[in-house]
Coordinates of N, CA and C in Angstrom, one line a residue:
X1118 N -17.7 83.8 97.5 CA -18.4 82.8 97.3 C -18.5 81.9 95.9
X1119 N -18.0 80.7 95.8 CA -18.9 80.4 95.2 C -20.0 79.6 94.4
X1120 N -20.5 79.5 93.7 CA -21.8 78.9 93.5 C -21.7 77.7 92.9
X1121 N -22.6 76.6 93.8 CA -22.0 75.1 92.5 C -23.9 74.6 92.1
X1122 N -24.0 74.7 90.8 CA -25.4 74.5 90.3 C -25.1 73.0 89.9
X1123 N -26.5 72.7 91.0 CA -26.3 70.9 90.4 C -27.8 70.9 89.6
X1124 N -27.7 69.6 88.9 CA -28.7 69.0 88.3 C -30.2 68.6 89.0
X1125 N -29.9 67.7 90.0 CA -31.1 66.8 90.8 C -31.2 67.8 91.7
X1126 N -32.4 66.9 93.0 CA -32.6 68.1 94.1 C -31.7 68.3 95.6
X1127 N -30.8 67.1 94.9 CA -29.2 66.9 96.1 C -28.3 67.2 95.5
X1128 N -27.0 67.1 96.1 CA -26.0 66.2 95.6 C -25.1 66.0 97.4
X1129 N -24.4 64.8 97.2 CA -23.5 64.4 98.3 C -22.5 65.5 98.8
X1130 N -22.6 65.2 100.3 CA -21.4 66.7 100.4 C -19.9 66.4 100.0
X1131 N -19.5 64.6 99.4 CA -18.1 65.0 99.0 C -18.4 65.0 97.7
X1132 N -19.3 64.3 97.3 CA -19.5 65.1 95.6 C -19.2 66.1 95.5
X1133 N -19.8 67.1 96.2 CA -19.9 68.7 96.0 C -18.3 68.7 96.0
X1134 N -18.0 68.7 97.2 CA -16.3 68.7 96.9 C -15.3 68.6 95.8
X1135 N -15.7 67.4 95.2 CA -14.9 67.0 94.1 C -15.1 68.0 93.3
X1136 N -16.9 68.0 92.8 CA -16.9 69.1 91.4 C -16.9 70.2 91.7
X1137 N -16.6 71.1 92.9 CA -16.6 72.1 93.3 C -14.6 72.8 92.8
X1138 N -14.4 71.5 93.0 CA -12.5 70.9 92.7 C -11.8 71.7 94.4
X1139 N -12.3 71.3 95.2 CA -11.4 71.5 96.3 C -10.8 69.7 96.8
X1140 N -10.9 68.9 96.4 CA -10.3 68.0 96.8 C -10.3 67.3 95.1
X1141 N -9.4 65.9 94.8 CA -9.1 65.8 93.7 C -9.5 64.1 94.0
X1142 N -10.4 63.9 94.8 CA -10.5 62.6 94.6 C -11.9 62.1 96.1
X1143 N -12.3 60.9 95.5 CA -14.0 60.9 97.0 C -12.8 60.4 98.1
X1144 N -12.3 59.8 98.0 CA -11.0 59.3 99.3 C -10.6 60.6 100.2
X1145 N -10.2 61.4 99.5 CA -9.3 63.0 100.1 C -10.6 63.1 100.8
X1146 N -11.9 63.4 99.8 CA -12.9 63.9 100.6 C -13.6 63.5 101.9
X1147 N -13.3 62.1 101.9 CA -14.1 61.6 102.9 C -12.9 61.8 103.8
X1148 N -11.3 61.4 104.1 CA -10.5 61.6 104.9 C -11.1 63.3 105.7
X1149 N -11.0 64.2 104.8 CA -11.0 65.6 105.4 C -12.5 65.4 106.1
X1150 N -14.0 65.1 105.9 CA -15.0 65.4 106.1 C -14.8 64.8 107.6
X1151 N -14.7 63.5 107.7 CA -14.1 62.6 109.1 C -13.2 63.5 110.1
X1152 N -12.3 63.7 109.4 CA -11.2 64.9 110.5 C -11.9 65.9 111.0
X1153 N -13.0 66.3 110.7 CA -14.3 67.2 111.2 C -13.4 69.0 110.7
X1154 N -13.0 68.6 109.2 CA -12.4 69.7 108.8 C -13.8 70.8 108.1
X1155 N -14.7 70.0 107.6 CA -16.1 70.7 107.1 C -16.9 70.7 107.0
X1156 N -17.4 71.8 107.2 CA -18.8 72.7 107.6 C -19.6 72.8 106.4
X1157 N -20.9 72.3 107.4 CA -22.2 72.7 106.6 C -23.3 73.5 107.4
X1158 N -23.7 74.7 106.5 CA -24.5 75.9 107.3 C -24.0 76.1 108.6
X1159 N -22.5 76.6 108.3 CA -21.5 76.7 109.9 C -21.8 75.4 111.3
X1160 N -21.7 74.3 111.0 CA -21.6 73.0 111.7 C -21.2 72.5 111.0
X1161 N -19.9 72.2 112.0 CA -18.7 70.8 111.4 C -19.5 69.5 111.5
X1162 N -19.4 69.1 109.8 CA -20.5 67.4 109.2 C -19.2 66.6 109.3
X1163 N -19.6 65.4 109.5 CA -19.4 64.3 109.3 C -19.4 63.3 108.6
X1164 N -20.4 63.3 107.9 CA -21.0 62.6 107.0 C -20.6 62.7 105.7
X1165 N -20.0 62.1 104.9 CA -19.9 62.6 103.3 C -20.8 62.5 102.7
X1166 N -21.8 61.8 102.7 CA -23.0 61.1 102.1 C -24.2 62.8 102.7
X1167 N -23.8 63.3 103.5 CA -24.7 64.2 103.5 C -25.6 64.9 102.8
X1168 N -26.5 65.1 102.9 CA -27.6 65.7 101.6 C -27.3 67.4 101.0
X1169 N -27.4 68.0 100.8 CA -26.8 68.9 100.3 C -28.1 69.8 99.2
X1170 N -28.9 70.8 99.5 CA -29.6 71.1 99.3 C -29.7 72.7 98.5
X1171 N -31.3 72.9 97.2 CA -30.7 74.6 97.1 C -30.3 75.2 98.0
X1172 N -29.5 76.0 98.2 CA -29.5 77.4 99.5 C -28.6 76.9 100.1
X1173 N -28.0 75.5 100.8 CA -27.0 75.0 101.5 C -25.5 75.5 100.7
X1174 N -24.4 76.0 102.2 CA -23.4 76.5 102.3 C -22.6 75.1 103.1
X1175 N -21.0 74.9 102.2 CA -20.5 74.0 103.3 C -18.9 75.2 103.0
X1176 N -18.6 74.8 103.5 CA -16.9 75.5 104.2 C -15.6 74.4 104.0
X1177 N -14.7 74.6 103.5 CA -13.7 73.8 103.5 C -12.5 74.5 103.3
X1178 N -11.8 74.7 104.0 CA -10.0 74.7 103.3 C -10.6 76.9 103.1
X1179 N -10.8 77.2 104.1 CA -11.3 78.8 103.6 C -12.5 78.9 102.7
X1180 N -12.6 78.4 101.4 CA -13.6 78.5 100.6 C -15.2 78.1 101.1
X1181 N -16.3 79.3 100.6 CA -17.2 78.9 100.9 C -17.9 78.1 99.4
X1182 N -18.9 77.0 99.8 CA -19.8 76.9 98.8 C -21.1 77.3 98.8
X1183 N -22.1 77.8 97.7 CA -23.2 77.9 97.9 C -23.8 76.8 97.0
X1184 N -25.1 76.1 97.1 CA -25.5 74.6 96.6 C -26.4 75.6 95.9
X1185 N -27.0 75.4 94.0 CA -27.7 76.2 93.5 C -28.6 74.9 92.5
X1186 N -29.8 75.2 93.3 CA -30.6 74.0 92.3 C -30.9 74.6 91.2
X1187 N -30.7 73.6 90.2 CA -31.3 74.5 88.6 C -32.6 74.3 88.5
X1188 N -33.6 75.3 87.9 CA -35.0 75.4 88.3 C -35.6 75.2 86.9
X1189 N -36.8 74.0 86.8 CA -36.8 73.5 85.7 C -38.1 74.4 84.8

């Protein structure tokens, strides 16, 4: 499982997909999410603006990514 460290309290799903190198663009992320190909914490997610926080796990195309918030 890939661990994706973020600087803020949350990151939007589409941005996280790009940061994890699972898609090449925001448009591609949007299409994959709208098509029901992405799940967050085990449930299909259709909003690319879904806020992911520390501990959330999203899955796409066989890859799992856990969000890790940087501790200040």
